[in-house]
Every structure is written in structure tokens, then in C-alpha cells.
Amino acid sequence: MSYDRAITVFSPDGHLFQVEYAMEAVRRGSTAVGVRGKDCVVLAVERRALAKLQDPRTIRKIVPVDERSVLAFAGLTADARVLINKTRIEAQSYRLTCEDAPSVEYLARYIARTQQKYTQRGGVRPFGIATLLAGFSEEGKPVLYQTDPAGTHSEWKAQVIGGRNAKSLREFLEKNWEEGLEEEKAVRMGVQALLEVVDSGAKNMEICVVRPGGGKSIMDEKDVDAIVKEIEAEVEEGKTSKPAEE
């Protein structure tokens, strides 16, 4: 029997192949990095090279969901659009019912619940995306959540989704992340992680800083480029100083 034909059938060794294929779609997507700082959350995504005549404004990997939360994704863009619209409607419905903005955790739970529903019914397929959801808790602390095609959600201090090098980038974050990162250092860490997978520097990066009170800003390309040049200069300096020491 072909166990990867039906989404609702487990293989004898406990695998749901369609869900695993959806995770592979995420791995083939562009990289997204999230870094939680002391009073901000930084989302950094890789922008794949655009066609010469394409308008870059129409390709967004970082999108606002609600006043408090911003989402970055890796995987199939069309699937992401559908899931983001569902989440926005849920956020509006929550506001109408409770007269308050939904928490980031609530939205992460909703996204994970929706993704899980699409792994348990016949006639549908899993969403081929993973998401990073950034914002602030009701206590005013920065939070970062991840969801995946299987429908699990978890909170992170820093995380990478998408791309073939996710494991090595996660190791880089584990080594360099520390409690109470200032905004400048958090941005730098996100850019430095992306430089491992991006060839043409700032041109193919999108950096968003989420601040308290619903403030969020996409960094200008020239500001990102200044950080990239600074990092590259340090790397070159490190290379030249090593032979001198020897």
C-alpha cells in the first residue's frame, strides 16, 4: 500500500508522509530568522531574487496580523496567504467578542490548531508553511512563537525556519544569543545569520523590528547594507589578523 497517498493513514512505522512532505516544502522555502531582544523582537527573512520586471512590494514574507503581532513565514506563499487571512479574521472576531486585542500566544495557538486540522481530515492537504509570530505579551514582554505544518506551536528565544542551512543557523543562534539583547545587537544577529544563506547582501534581506505598543518598522535597505558592510569588514579583519599572528 502507498502510505503517502492518503493523509489520514499512518505508515506501519508511525509516519504521516504528507505532513513530512509539507515540512520538506518548508525546508525548500526561503529562510526566516526570529530573535527576541530585551524590548524588541527582530524578524529577518531572505528574499529570493526577483524577476527583473517584478514589483518587489508585492512579495512580502513579513506581514502584520493584528496590532500586537507580526508574522514571518517560510514555505509556499499561496498557502501562507490563506492561513494569514484566516488568522486575521480570527483576530477581528476575537476583538468583536472580547473587546480586546488577542494575545500573540492565542494567535499562535489558533494557527497551530488550523494547521493540525488539515492533517486529520481526508480531502485536504497540510499547509506547506512554518511561521514565526512576534509581538508582546500582556505584561509587555517580547515573545516569539513558531508553528509548523504538523500543527505544533512553541515559544522561542531565537529560531530559524526554512532553508537547507536551518540546523547550522540554529547552532549559530544558540552560541551567540544571550538574555537582555539590545535592539542593535538583536538586529545584527539576525542579519549575521542571514548572511550565511544570502549571496547579494542587503538587497535580498527584509528586516522587521517589532517594538512595544504595536510599533513595527521594516528597515531601509541602506541601513541593513551598513550593518552587512560592518560585519563583512570584521570578517575580513579577522582573516588578515590570523596570518599576522602566526
PDB file of C-alpha atoms in Angstrom:
ATOM      1  CA  MET A   1       0.000   0.000   0.000  1.00  0.00           C
ATOM      2  CA  SER A   2       1.214   3.545  -0.773  1.00  0.00           C
ATOM      3  CA  TYR A   3       1.049   5.250   2.610  1.00  0.00           C
ATOM      4  CA  ASP A   4       1.834   8.656   1.126  1.00  0.00           C
ATOM      5  CA  ARG A   5      -1.357   8.667  -0.998  1.00  0.00           C
ATOM      6  CA  ALA A   6      -3.789   9.334   1.880  1.00  0.00           C
ATOM      7  CA  ILE A   7      -3.204  11.972   4.511  1.00  0.00           C
ATOM      8  CA  THR A   8      -5.194  10.162   7.210  1.00  0.00           C
ATOM      9  CA  VAL A   9      -3.303   6.842   7.048  1.00  0.00           C
ATOM     10  CA  PHE A  10      -0.263   6.182   9.219  1.00  0.00           C
ATOM     11  CA  SER A  11       2.567   4.080   7.809  1.00  0.00           C
ATOM     12  CA  PRO A  12       3.481   0.974   9.883  1.00  0.00           C
ATOM     13  CA  ASP A  13       6.427   2.866  11.457  1.00  0.00           C
ATOM     14  CA  GLY A  14       4.201   5.748  12.606  1.00  0.00           C
ATOM     15  CA  HIS A  15       4.805   8.323   9.870  1.00  0.00           C
ATOM     16  CA  LEU A  16       2.303  10.624   8.181  1.00  0.00           C
ATOM     17  CA  PHE A  17       4.131  11.092   4.901  1.00  0.00           C
ATOM     18  CA  GLN A  18       2.052  14.026   3.639  1.00  0.00           C
ATOM     19  CA  VAL A  19       2.941  16.014   6.774  1.00  0.00           C
ATOM     20  CA  GLU A  20       6.611  15.174   6.286  1.00  0.00           C
ATOM     21  CA  TYR A  21       6.395  16.278   2.659  1.00  0.00           C
ATOM     22  CA  ALA A  22       4.872  19.575   3.845  1.00  0.00           C
ATOM     23  CA  MET A  23       7.883  20.007   6.168  1.00  0.00           C
ATOM     24  CA  GLU A  24      10.125  19.392   3.159  1.00  0.00           C
ATOM     25  CA  ALA A  25       8.279  22.213   1.340  1.00  0.00           C
ATOM     26  CA  VAL A  26       9.254  24.466   4.278  1.00  0.00           C
ATOM     27  CA  ARG A  27      12.897  23.365   4.018  1.00  0.00           C
ATOM     28  CA  ARG A  28      12.866  24.261   0.318  1.00  0.00           C
ATOM     29  CA  GLY A  29      11.482  27.714   1.137  1.00  0.00           C
ATOM     30  CA  SER A  30      13.480  30.839   1.924  1.00  0.00           C
ATOM     31  CA  THR A  31      14.995  31.286   5.383  1.00  0.00           C
ATOM     32  CA  ALA A  32      13.323  33.280   8.169  1.00  0.00           C
ATOM     33  CA  VAL A  33      15.045  34.158  11.451  1.00  0.00           C
ATOM     34  CA  GLY A  34      13.475  35.446  14.670  1.00  0.00           C
ATOM     35  CA  VAL A  35      15.489  36.939  17.551  1.00  0.00           C
ATOM     36  CA  ARG A  36      13.967  38.081  20.842  1.00  0.00           C
ATOM     37  CA  GLY A  37      15.700  41.065  22.440  1.00  0.00           C
ATOM     38  CA  LYS A  38      15.245  42.870  25.763  1.00  0.00           C
ATOM     39  CA  ASP A  39      12.494  45.170  24.482  1.00  0.00           C
ATOM     40  CA  CYS A  40      12.019  44.119  20.845  1.00  0.00           C
ATOM     41  CA  VAL A  41      11.657  41.139  18.526  1.00  0.00           C
ATOM     42  CA  VAL A  42      13.567  41.083  15.238  1.00  0.00           C
ATOM     43  CA  LEU A  43      12.288  39.144  12.222  1.00  0.00           C
ATOM     44  CA  ALA A  44      14.747  38.731   9.348  1.00  0.00           C
ATOM     45  CA  VAL A  45      13.841  36.944   6.106  1.00  0.00           C
ATOM     46  CA  GLU A  46      15.660  36.003   2.937  1.00  0.00           C
ATOM     47  CA  ARG A  47      14.123  37.489  -0.206  1.00  0.00           C
ATOM     48  CA  ARG A  48      14.738  35.277  -3.217  1.00  0.00           C
ATOM     49  CA  ALA A  49      15.958  37.024  -6.366  1.00  0.00           C
ATOM     50  CA  LEU A  50      13.059  38.727  -8.147  1.00  0.00           C
ATOM     51  CA  ALA A  51      12.373  38.795 -11.856  1.00  0.00           C
ATOM     52  CA  LYS A  52      13.703  41.967 -13.447  1.00  0.00           C
ATOM     53  CA  LEU A  53      10.238  43.449 -14.137  1.00  0.00           C
ATOM     54  CA  GLN A  54       8.567  42.284 -10.906  1.00  0.00           C
ATOM     55  CA  ASP A  55       7.421  44.829  -8.306  1.00  0.00           C
ATOM     56  CA  PRO A  56       9.167  43.886  -5.015  1.00  0.00           C
ATOM     57  CA  ARG A  57       6.328  45.377  -2.914  1.00  0.00           C
ATOM     58  CA  THR A  58       4.047  42.518  -3.972  1.00  0.00           C
ATOM     59  CA  ILE A  59       6.363  39.852  -2.487  1.00  0.00           C
ATOM     60  CA  ARG A  60       6.107  40.089   1.289  1.00  0.00           C
ATOM     61  CA  LYS A  61       7.465  37.477   3.682  1.00  0.00           C
ATOM     62  CA  ILE A  62       6.756  39.579   6.795  1.00  0.00           C
ATOM     63  CA  VAL A  63       3.140  40.636   7.341  1.00  0.00           C
ATOM     64  CA  PRO A  64       1.135  42.242  10.176  1.00  0.00           C
ATOM     65  CA  VAL A  65      -1.621  40.011  11.595  1.00  0.00           C
ATOM     66  CA  ASP A  66      -3.021  42.321  14.256  1.00  0.00           C
ATOM     67  CA  GLU A  67      -1.942  45.499  16.056  1.00  0.00           C
ATOM     68  CA  ARG A  68       0.143  43.465  18.522  1.00  0.00           C
ATOM     69  CA  SER A  69       1.601  40.780  16.270  1.00  0.00           C
ATOM     70  CA  VAL A  70       3.695  40.335  13.133  1.00  0.00           C
ATOM     71  CA  LEU A  71       4.208  37.096  11.220  1.00  0.00           C
ATOM     72  CA  ALA A  72       7.087  35.802   9.071  1.00  0.00           C
ATOM     73  CA  PHE A  73       6.815  32.538   7.146  1.00  0.00           C
ATOM     74  CA  ALA A  74       8.812  30.011   5.156  1.00  0.00           C
ATOM     75  CA  GLY A  75       7.303  27.708   2.548  1.00  0.00           C
ATOM     76  CA  LEU A  76       4.522  28.072  -0.032  1.00  0.00           C
ATOM     77  CA  THR A  77       3.456  31.707  -0.374  1.00  0.00           C
ATOM     78  CA  ALA A  78      -0.063  30.859  -1.600  1.00  0.00           C
ATOM     79  CA  ASP A  79      -0.667  28.631   1.454  1.00  0.00           C
ATOM     80  CA  ALA A  80       0.645  31.406   3.685  1.00  0.00           C
ATOM     81  CA  ARG A  81      -1.794  33.930   2.197  1.00  0.00           C
ATOM     82  CA  VAL A  82      -4.779  31.673   3.011  1.00  0.00           C
ATOM     83  CA  LEU A  83      -3.592  30.944   6.566  1.00  0.00           C
ATOM     84  CA  ILE A  84      -2.781  34.619   7.264  1.00  0.00           C
ATOM     85  CA  ASN A  85      -6.263  35.694   6.107  1.00  0.00           C
ATOM     86  CA  LYS A  86      -7.875  33.065   8.359  1.00  0.00           C
ATOM     87  CA  THR A  87      -5.779  34.343  11.289  1.00  0.00           C
ATOM     88  CA  ARG A  88      -6.671  37.994  10.626  1.00  0.00           C
ATOM     89  CA  ILE A  89     -10.377  37.133  10.577  1.00  0.00           C
ATOM     90  CA  GLU A  90      -9.971  35.226  13.860  1.00  0.00           C
ATOM     91  CA  ALA A  91      -8.190  38.257  15.389  1.00  0.00           C
ATOM     92  CA  GLN A  92     -11.058  40.558  14.296  1.00  0.00           C
ATOM     93  CA  SER A  93     -13.653  38.081  15.614  1.00  0.00           C
ATOM     94  CA  TYR A  94     -11.816  37.964  18.973  1.00  0.00           C
ATOM     95  CA  ARG A  95     -11.892  41.775  19.163  1.00  0.00           C
ATOM     96  CA  LEU A  96     -15.636  41.860  18.488  1.00  0.00           C
ATOM     97  CA  THR A  97     -16.310  39.193  21.117  1.00  0.00           C
ATOM     98  CA  CYS A  98     -13.884  40.223  23.854  1.00  0.00           C
ATOM     99  CA  GLU A  99     -13.373  43.938  23.054  1.00  0.00           C
ATOM    100  CA  ASP A 100      -9.621  43.452  23.350  1.00  0.00           C
ATOM    101  CA  ALA A 101      -6.729  42.505  21.085  1.00  0.00           C
ATOM    102  CA  PRO A 102      -5.853  38.773  21.041  1.00  0.00           C
ATOM    103  CA  SER A 103      -2.535  37.822  22.621  1.00  0.00           C
ATOM    104  CA  VAL A 104       0.324  36.534  20.466  1.00  0.00           C
ATOM    105  CA  GLU A 105       0.030  33.155  22.191  1.00  0.00           C
ATOM    106  CA  TYR A 106      -3.691  32.971  21.313  1.00  0.00           C
ATOM    107  CA  LEU A 107      -2.930  33.624  17.626  1.00  0.00           C
ATOM    108  CA  ALA A 108      -0.071  31.081  17.646  1.00  0.00           C
ATOM    109  CA  ARG A 109      -2.447  28.510  19.150  1.00  0.00           C
ATOM    110  CA  TYR A 110      -5.083  29.325  16.523  1.00  0.00           C
ATOM    111  CA  ILE A 111      -2.587  28.963  13.631  1.00  0.00           C
ATOM    112  CA  ALA A 112      -1.308  25.653  15.049  1.00  0.00           C
ATOM    113  CA  ARG A 113      -4.875  24.395  15.562  1.00  0.00           C
ATOM    114  CA  THR A 114      -5.783  25.268  11.958  1.00  0.00           C
ATOM    115  CA  GLN A 115      -2.639  23.592  10.608  1.00  0.00           C
ATOM    116  CA  GLN A 116      -3.362  20.465  12.675  1.00  0.00           C
ATOM    117  CA  LYS A 117      -6.954  20.248  11.363  1.00  0.00           C
ATOM    118  CA  TYR A 118      -5.535  19.944   7.862  1.00  0.00           C
ATOM    119  CA  THR A 119      -3.554  16.818   8.827  1.00  0.00           C
ATOM    120  CA  GLN A 120      -6.506  14.819  10.161  1.00  0.00           C
ATOM    121  CA  ARG A 121      -9.234  15.010   7.514  1.00  0.00           C
ATOM    122  CA  GLY A 122      -9.493  13.377   4.130  1.00  0.00           C
ATOM    123  CA  GLY A 123      -9.854  15.551   1.030  1.00  0.00           C
ATOM    124  CA  VAL A 124      -7.421  18.250   2.217  1.00  0.00           C
ATOM    125  CA  ARG A 125      -3.651  18.602   2.394  1.00  0.00           C
ATOM    126  CA  PRO A 126      -1.412  20.159   5.056  1.00  0.00           C
ATOM    127  CA  PHE A 127      -0.334  23.797   4.792  1.00  0.00           C
ATOM    128  CA  GLY A 128       3.189  23.798   3.376  1.00  0.00           C
ATOM    129  CA  ILE A 129       4.418  26.599   5.657  1.00  0.00           C
ATOM    130  CA  ALA A 130       6.027  27.213   9.027  1.00  0.00           C
ATOM    131  CA  THR A 131       5.525  30.557  10.771  1.00  0.00           C
ATOM    132  CA  LEU A 132       7.299  32.807  13.253  1.00  0.00           C
ATOM    133  CA  LEU A 133       4.904  35.033  15.194  1.00  0.00           C
ATOM    134  CA  ALA A 134       6.373  38.020  17.041  1.00  0.00           C
ATOM    135  CA  GLY A 135       4.837  40.552  19.414  1.00  0.00           C
ATOM    136  CA  PHE A 136       4.431  41.476  23.063  1.00  0.00           C
ATOM    137  CA  SER A 137       2.645  39.715  25.904  1.00  0.00           C
ATOM    138  CA  GLU A 138       0.036  41.428  28.082  1.00  0.00           C
ATOM    139  CA  GLU A 139       2.803  42.054  30.635  1.00  0.00           C
ATOM    140  CA  GLY A 140       4.744  43.944  27.949  1.00  0.00           C
ATOM    141  CA  LYS A 141       7.448  41.294  27.422  1.00  0.00           C
ATOM    142  CA  PRO A 142       8.634  40.433  23.897  1.00  0.00           C
ATOM    143  CA  VAL A 143       7.554  36.963  22.706  1.00  0.00           C
ATOM    144  CA  LEU A 144       8.378  34.783  19.707  1.00  0.00           C
ATOM    145  CA  TYR A 145       6.318  31.719  18.699  1.00  0.00           C
ATOM    146  CA  GLN A 146       6.852  29.132  15.991  1.00  0.00           C
ATOM    147  CA  THR A 147       4.286  26.863  14.302  1.00  0.00           C
ATOM    148  CA  ASP A 148       4.903  24.049  11.798  1.00  0.00           C
ATOM    149  CA  PRO A 149       2.838  22.031   9.269  1.00  0.00           C
ATOM    150  CA  ALA A 150       2.161  19.294  11.855  1.00  0.00           C
ATOM    151  CA  GLY A 151       0.270  21.829  13.999  1.00  0.00           C
ATOM    152  CA  THR A 152       2.649  22.216  16.938  1.00  0.00           C
ATOM    153  CA  HIS A 153       3.415  25.630  18.431  1.00  0.00           C
ATOM    154  CA  SER A 154       6.186  26.596  20.818  1.00  0.00           C
ATOM    155  CA  GLU A 155       7.814  29.709  22.274  1.00  0.00           C
ATOM    156  CA  TRP A 156      11.450  30.526  21.435  1.00  0.00           C
ATOM    157  CA  LYS A 157      14.191  32.981  22.378  1.00  0.00           C
ATOM    158  CA  ALA A 158      15.583  32.768  18.827  1.00  0.00           C
ATOM    159  CA  GLN A 159      14.631  30.451  15.982  1.00  0.00           C
ATOM    160  CA  VAL A 160      15.223  29.702  12.278  1.00  0.00           C
ATOM    161  CA  ILE A 161      12.706  28.215   9.833  1.00  0.00           C
ATOM    162  CA  GLY A 162      13.091  27.297   6.177  1.00  0.00           C
ATOM    163  CA  GLY A 163      16.178  26.790   4.054  1.00  0.00           C
ATOM    164  CA  ARG A 164      18.672  23.966   3.878  1.00  0.00           C
ATOM    165  CA  ASN A 165      21.001  25.509   6.449  1.00  0.00           C
ATOM    166  CA  ALA A 166      18.457  25.873   9.276  1.00  0.00           C
ATOM    167  CA  LYS A 167      20.381  23.500  11.565  1.00  0.00           C
ATOM    168  CA  SER A 168      23.718  25.334  11.312  1.00  0.00           C
ATOM    169  CA  LEU A 169      21.981  28.731  11.691  1.00  0.00           C
ATOM    170  CA  ARG A 170      20.206  27.460  14.819  1.00  0.00           C
ATOM    171  CA  GLU A 171      23.592  26.424  16.233  1.00  0.00           C
ATOM    172  CA  PHE A 172      24.901  29.939  15.473  1.00  0.00           C
ATOM    173  CA  LEU A 173      21.954  31.464  17.398  1.00  0.00           C
ATOM    174  CA  GLU A 174      22.422  29.041  20.308  1.00  0.00           C
ATOM    175  CA  LYS A 175      26.069  30.069  20.546  1.00  0.00           C
ATOM    176  CA  ASN A 176      25.512  33.827  20.314  1.00  0.00           C
ATOM    177  CA  TRP A 177      22.098  34.571  21.840  1.00  0.00           C
ATOM    178  CA  GLU A 178      22.102  35.974  25.371  1.00  0.00           C
ATOM    179  CA  GLU A 179      19.455  37.298  27.734  1.00  0.00           C
ATOM    180  CA  GLY A 180      18.677  41.028  27.506  1.00  0.00           C
ATOM    181  CA  LEU A 181      19.913  41.702  23.956  1.00  0.00           C
ATOM    182  CA  GLU A 182      19.731  45.362  22.954  1.00  0.00           C
ATOM    183  CA  GLU A 183      17.838  46.142  19.723  1.00  0.00           C
ATOM    184  CA  GLU A 184      21.026  46.909  17.776  1.00  0.00           C
ATOM    185  CA  LYS A 185      22.606  43.571  18.751  1.00  0.00           C
ATOM    186  CA  ALA A 186      19.418  41.609  18.008  1.00  0.00           C
ATOM    187  CA  VAL A 187      19.214  43.170  14.517  1.00  0.00           C
ATOM    188  CA  ARG A 188      22.883  42.449  13.918  1.00  0.00           C
ATOM    189  CA  MET A 189      22.425  38.805  14.968  1.00  0.00           C
ATOM    190  CA  GLY A 190      19.503  38.376  12.548  1.00  0.00           C
ATOM    191  CA  VAL A 191      21.489  39.913   9.684  1.00  0.00           C
ATOM    192  CA  GLN A 192      24.586  37.855  10.523  1.00  0.00           C
ATOM    193  CA  ALA A 193      22.544  34.632  10.472  1.00  0.00           C
ATOM    194  CA  LEU A 194      21.004  35.517   7.087  1.00  0.00           C
ATOM    195  CA  LEU A 195      24.416  36.332   5.593  1.00  0.00           C
ATOM    196  CA  GLU A 196      25.175  32.603   5.785  1.00  0.00           C
ATOM    197  CA  VAL A 197      22.469  31.906   3.170  1.00  0.00           C
ATOM    198  CA  VAL A 198      22.093  35.194   1.233  1.00  0.00           C
ATOM    199  CA  ASP A 199      24.543  35.894  -1.587  1.00  0.00           C
ATOM    200  CA  SER A 200      23.916  39.512  -2.522  1.00  0.00           C
ATOM    201  CA  GLY A 201      23.753  41.107   0.937  1.00  0.00           C
ATOM    202  CA  ALA A 202      21.115  43.636   1.992  1.00  0.00           C
ATOM    203  CA  LYS A 203      19.337  43.601  -1.387  1.00  0.00           C
ATOM    204  CA  ASN A 204      17.928  40.136  -0.649  1.00  0.00           C
ATOM    205  CA  MET A 205      17.046  40.706   3.009  1.00  0.00           C
ATOM    206  CA  GLU A 206      13.980  42.058   4.751  1.00  0.00           C
ATOM    207  CA  ILE A 207      14.345  43.054   8.407  1.00  0.00           C
ATOM    208  CA  CYS A 208      11.420  43.992  10.660  1.00  0.00           C
ATOM    209  CA  VAL A 209      11.762  45.265  14.233  1.00  0.00           C
ATOM    210  CA  VAL A 210       8.702  44.827  16.472  1.00  0.00           C
ATOM    211  CA  ARG A 211       8.616  47.262  19.406  1.00  0.00           C
ATOM    212  CA  PRO A 212       6.324  47.717  22.439  1.00  0.00           C
ATOM    213  CA  GLY A 213       2.892  49.258  21.946  1.00  0.00           C
ATOM    214  CA  GLY A 214       2.370  47.760  18.497  1.00  0.00           C
ATOM    215  CA  GLY A 215       5.264  49.631  16.877  1.00  0.00           C
ATOM    216  CA  LYS A 216       6.824  47.789  13.949  1.00  0.00           C
ATOM    217  CA  SER A 217       9.142  49.012  11.246  1.00  0.00           C
ATOM    218  CA  ILE A 218      10.744  47.490   8.154  1.00  0.00           C
ATOM    219  CA  MET A 219      14.363  48.640   7.989  1.00  0.00           C
ATOM    220  CA  ASP A 220      15.547  50.601   4.943  1.00  0.00           C
ATOM    221  CA  GLU A 221      17.880  48.755   2.602  1.00  0.00           C
ATOM    222  CA  LYS A 222      20.669  51.312   3.174  1.00  0.00           C
ATOM    223  CA  ASP A 223      20.542  50.748   6.963  1.00  0.00           C
ATOM    224  CA  VAL A 224      20.706  46.963   6.500  1.00  0.00           C
ATOM    225  CA  ASP A 225      23.537  47.424   3.986  1.00  0.00           C
ATOM    226  CA  ALA A 226      25.533  49.431   6.568  1.00  0.00           C
ATOM    227  CA  ILE A 227      25.248  46.520   9.060  1.00  0.00           C
ATOM    228  CA  VAL A 228      26.201  43.987   6.342  1.00  0.00           C
ATOM    229  CA  LYS A 229      29.326  46.005   5.417  1.00  0.00           C
ATOM    230  CA  GLU A 230      30.284  46.306   9.075  1.00  0.00           C
ATOM    231  CA  ILE A 231      30.010  42.526   9.571  1.00  0.00           C
ATOM    232  CA  GLU A 232      31.912  41.782   6.363  1.00  0.00           C
ATOM    233  CA  ALA A 233      34.675  44.227   7.350  1.00  0.00           C
ATOM    234  CA  GLU A 234      35.047  42.461  10.719  1.00  0.00           C
ATOM    235  CA  VAL A 235      35.267  39.065   8.988  1.00  0.00           C
ATOM    236  CA  GLU A 236      37.974  40.369   6.631  1.00  0.00           C
ATOM    237  CA  GLU A 237      39.845  41.913   9.557  1.00  0.00           C
ATOM    238  CA  GLY A 238      39.701  38.579  11.391  1.00  0.00           C
ATOM    239  CA  LYS A 239      41.123  36.774   8.343  1.00  0.00           C
ATOM    240  CA  THR A 240      44.034  39.221   7.930  1.00  0.00           C
ATOM    241  CA  SER A 241      44.915  39.283  11.628  1.00  0.00           C
ATOM    242  CA  LYS A 242      45.216  35.462  11.844  1.00  0.00           C
ATOM    243  CA  PRO A 243      48.174  35.105   9.414  1.00  0.00           C
ATOM    244  CA  ALA A 244      49.872  38.051  11.152  1.00  0.00           C
ATOM    245  CA  GLU A 245      49.634  36.244  14.495  1.00  0.00           C
ATOM    246  CA  GLU A 246      51.055  33.049  13.016  1.00  0.00           C
TER     247      GLU A 246
END
